[in-house]
PDB file of C-alpha atoms and ligand atoms in Angstrom:
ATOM      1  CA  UNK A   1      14.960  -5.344 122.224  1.00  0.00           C
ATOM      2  CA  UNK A   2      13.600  -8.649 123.710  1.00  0.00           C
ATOM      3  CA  UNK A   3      11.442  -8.555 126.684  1.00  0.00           C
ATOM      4  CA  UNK A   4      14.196 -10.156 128.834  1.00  0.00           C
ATOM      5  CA  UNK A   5      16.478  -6.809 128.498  1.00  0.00           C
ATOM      6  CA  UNK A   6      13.683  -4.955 130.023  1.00  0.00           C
ATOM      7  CA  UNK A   7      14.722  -4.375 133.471  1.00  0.00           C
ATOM      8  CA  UNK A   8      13.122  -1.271 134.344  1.00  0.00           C
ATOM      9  CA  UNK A   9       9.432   0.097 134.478  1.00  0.00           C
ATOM     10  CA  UNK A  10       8.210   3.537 134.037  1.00  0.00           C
ATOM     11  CA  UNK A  11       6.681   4.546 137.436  1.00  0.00           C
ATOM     12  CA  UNK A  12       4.309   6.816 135.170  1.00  0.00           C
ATOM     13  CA  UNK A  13       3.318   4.573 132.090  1.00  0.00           C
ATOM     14  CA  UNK A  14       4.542   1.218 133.160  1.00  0.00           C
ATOM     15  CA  UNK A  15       5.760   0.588 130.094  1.00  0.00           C
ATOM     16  CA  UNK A  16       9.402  -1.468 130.065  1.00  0.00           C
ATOM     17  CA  UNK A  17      12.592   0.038 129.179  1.00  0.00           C
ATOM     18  CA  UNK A  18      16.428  -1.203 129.664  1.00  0.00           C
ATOM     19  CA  UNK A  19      19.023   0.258 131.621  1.00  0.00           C
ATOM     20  CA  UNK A  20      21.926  -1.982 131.839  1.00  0.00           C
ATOM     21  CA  UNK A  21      23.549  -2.019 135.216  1.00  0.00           C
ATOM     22  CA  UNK A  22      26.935  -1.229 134.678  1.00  0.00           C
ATOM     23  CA  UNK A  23      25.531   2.174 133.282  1.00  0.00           C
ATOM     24  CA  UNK A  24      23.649   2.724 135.934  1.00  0.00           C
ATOM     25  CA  UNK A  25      26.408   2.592 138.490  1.00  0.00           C
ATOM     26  CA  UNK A  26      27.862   5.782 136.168  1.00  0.00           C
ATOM     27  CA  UNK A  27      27.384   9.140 136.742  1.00  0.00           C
ATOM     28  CA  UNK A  28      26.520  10.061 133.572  1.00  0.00           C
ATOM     29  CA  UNK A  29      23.338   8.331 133.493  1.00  0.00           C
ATOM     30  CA  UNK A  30      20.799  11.129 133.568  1.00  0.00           C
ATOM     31  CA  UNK A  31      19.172  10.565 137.264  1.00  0.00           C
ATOM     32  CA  UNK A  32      15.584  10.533 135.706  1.00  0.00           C
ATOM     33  CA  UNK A  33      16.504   7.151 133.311  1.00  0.00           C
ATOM     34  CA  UNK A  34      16.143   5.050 136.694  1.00  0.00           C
ATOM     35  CA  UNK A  35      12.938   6.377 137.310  1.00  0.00           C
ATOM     36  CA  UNK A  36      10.738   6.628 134.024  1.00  0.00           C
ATOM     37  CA  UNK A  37      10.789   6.180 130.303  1.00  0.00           C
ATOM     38  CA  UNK A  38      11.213   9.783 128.813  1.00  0.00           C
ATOM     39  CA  UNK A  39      11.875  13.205 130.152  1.00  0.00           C
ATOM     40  CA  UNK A  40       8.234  14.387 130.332  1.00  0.00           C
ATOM     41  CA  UNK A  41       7.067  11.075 132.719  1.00  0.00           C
ATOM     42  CA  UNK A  42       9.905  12.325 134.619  1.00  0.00           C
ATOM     43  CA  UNK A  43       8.092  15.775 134.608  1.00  0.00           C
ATOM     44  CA  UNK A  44       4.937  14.395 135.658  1.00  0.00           C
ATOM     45  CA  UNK A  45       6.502  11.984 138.352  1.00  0.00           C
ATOM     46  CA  UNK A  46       8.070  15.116 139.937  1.00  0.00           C
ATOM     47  CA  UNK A  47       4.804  16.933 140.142  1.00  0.00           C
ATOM     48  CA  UNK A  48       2.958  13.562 141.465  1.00  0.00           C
ATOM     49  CA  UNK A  49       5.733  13.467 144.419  1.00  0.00           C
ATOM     50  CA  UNK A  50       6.010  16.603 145.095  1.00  0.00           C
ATOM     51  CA  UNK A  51       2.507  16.423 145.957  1.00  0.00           C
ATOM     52  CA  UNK A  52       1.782  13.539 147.576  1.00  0.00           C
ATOM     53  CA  UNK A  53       4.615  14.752 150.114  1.00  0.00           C
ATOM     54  CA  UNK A  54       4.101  18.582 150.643  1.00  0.00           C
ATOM     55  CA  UNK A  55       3.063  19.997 147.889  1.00  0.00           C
ATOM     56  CA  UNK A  56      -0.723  22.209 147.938  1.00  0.00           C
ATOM     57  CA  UNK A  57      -2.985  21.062 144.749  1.00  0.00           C
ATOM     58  CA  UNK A  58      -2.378  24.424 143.330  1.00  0.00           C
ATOM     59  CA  UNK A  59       1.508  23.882 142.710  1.00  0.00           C
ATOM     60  CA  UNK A  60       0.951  20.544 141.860  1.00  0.00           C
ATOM     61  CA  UNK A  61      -1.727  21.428 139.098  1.00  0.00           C
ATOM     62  CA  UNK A  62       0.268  24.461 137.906  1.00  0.00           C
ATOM     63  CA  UNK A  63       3.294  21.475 137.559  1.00  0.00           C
ATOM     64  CA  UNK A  64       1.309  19.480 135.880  1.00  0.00           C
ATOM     65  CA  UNK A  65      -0.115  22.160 133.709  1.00  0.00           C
ATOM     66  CA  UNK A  66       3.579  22.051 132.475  1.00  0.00           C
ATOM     67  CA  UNK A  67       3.732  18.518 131.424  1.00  0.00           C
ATOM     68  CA  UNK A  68       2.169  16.752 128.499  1.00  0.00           C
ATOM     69  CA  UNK A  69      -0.475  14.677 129.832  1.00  0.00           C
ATOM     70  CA  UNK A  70      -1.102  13.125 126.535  1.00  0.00           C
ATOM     71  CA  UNK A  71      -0.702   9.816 127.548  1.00  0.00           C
ATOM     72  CA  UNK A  72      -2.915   9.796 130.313  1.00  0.00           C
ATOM     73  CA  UNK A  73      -5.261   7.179 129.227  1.00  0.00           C
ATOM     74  CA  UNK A  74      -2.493   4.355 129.249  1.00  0.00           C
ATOM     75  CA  UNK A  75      -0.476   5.319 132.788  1.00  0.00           C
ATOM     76  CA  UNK A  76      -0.970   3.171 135.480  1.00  0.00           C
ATOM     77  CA  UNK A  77      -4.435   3.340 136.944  1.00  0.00           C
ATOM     78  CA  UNK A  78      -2.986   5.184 140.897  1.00  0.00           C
ATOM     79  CA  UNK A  79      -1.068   7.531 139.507  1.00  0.00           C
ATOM     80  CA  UNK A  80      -4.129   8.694 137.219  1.00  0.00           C
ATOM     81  CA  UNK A  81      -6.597   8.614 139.780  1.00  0.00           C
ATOM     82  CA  UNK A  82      -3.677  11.381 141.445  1.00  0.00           C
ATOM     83  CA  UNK A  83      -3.683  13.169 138.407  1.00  0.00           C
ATOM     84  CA  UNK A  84      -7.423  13.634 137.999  1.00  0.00           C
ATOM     85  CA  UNK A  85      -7.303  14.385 142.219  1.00  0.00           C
ATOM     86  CA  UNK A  86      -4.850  17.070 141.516  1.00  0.00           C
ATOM     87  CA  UNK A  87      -7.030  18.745 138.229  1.00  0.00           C
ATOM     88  CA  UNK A  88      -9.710  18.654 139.890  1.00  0.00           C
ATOM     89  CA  UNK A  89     -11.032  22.244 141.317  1.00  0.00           C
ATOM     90  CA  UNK A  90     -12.282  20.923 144.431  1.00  0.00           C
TER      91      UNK A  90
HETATM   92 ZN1   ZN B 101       6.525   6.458 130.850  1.00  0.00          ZN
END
């Protein structure tokens, strides 16, 4: 896959992936493919915006809890300064 095809970035990991626009405009298309990489940066990005709108740390954490955070060290640098906001006890 050549750079160029990448027209999509993971709102988690930033990392490029390719959804072609015709399949995008089908139903099929799981909803999450528009919005990150893989089904567990989906995860996280629910728990992230969930909390940033209503959702109390507690949920949030317990959401996250969920979610493997294994990648943490290469997502983009706002969503893991949320992430260590929202593990954070205080
Ligand atoms: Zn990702």
């Amino acid at each position: 896959m050549s750079d160029r095809s990448m027209n999509t970035y993971c709102k988690i990991c930033n990392k490029g992936y390719q959804i072609c626009n015709s399949c995008a405009g089908q139903k099929k298309v799981k909803p999450w493919r528009t919005v990150t990489d893989t089904m567990e940066h989906y995860k996280i990005y629910l728990a992230i915006h969930g909390y940033t709108i209503s959702m109390d740390k507690a949920s949030a954490r317990a959401e996250l809890k969920n979610c493997d955070l294994s990648g943490l060290q290469n997502f983009k640098p706002e969503i893991r300064s949320v992430i260590n906001e929202i593990m954070s006890e205080i």
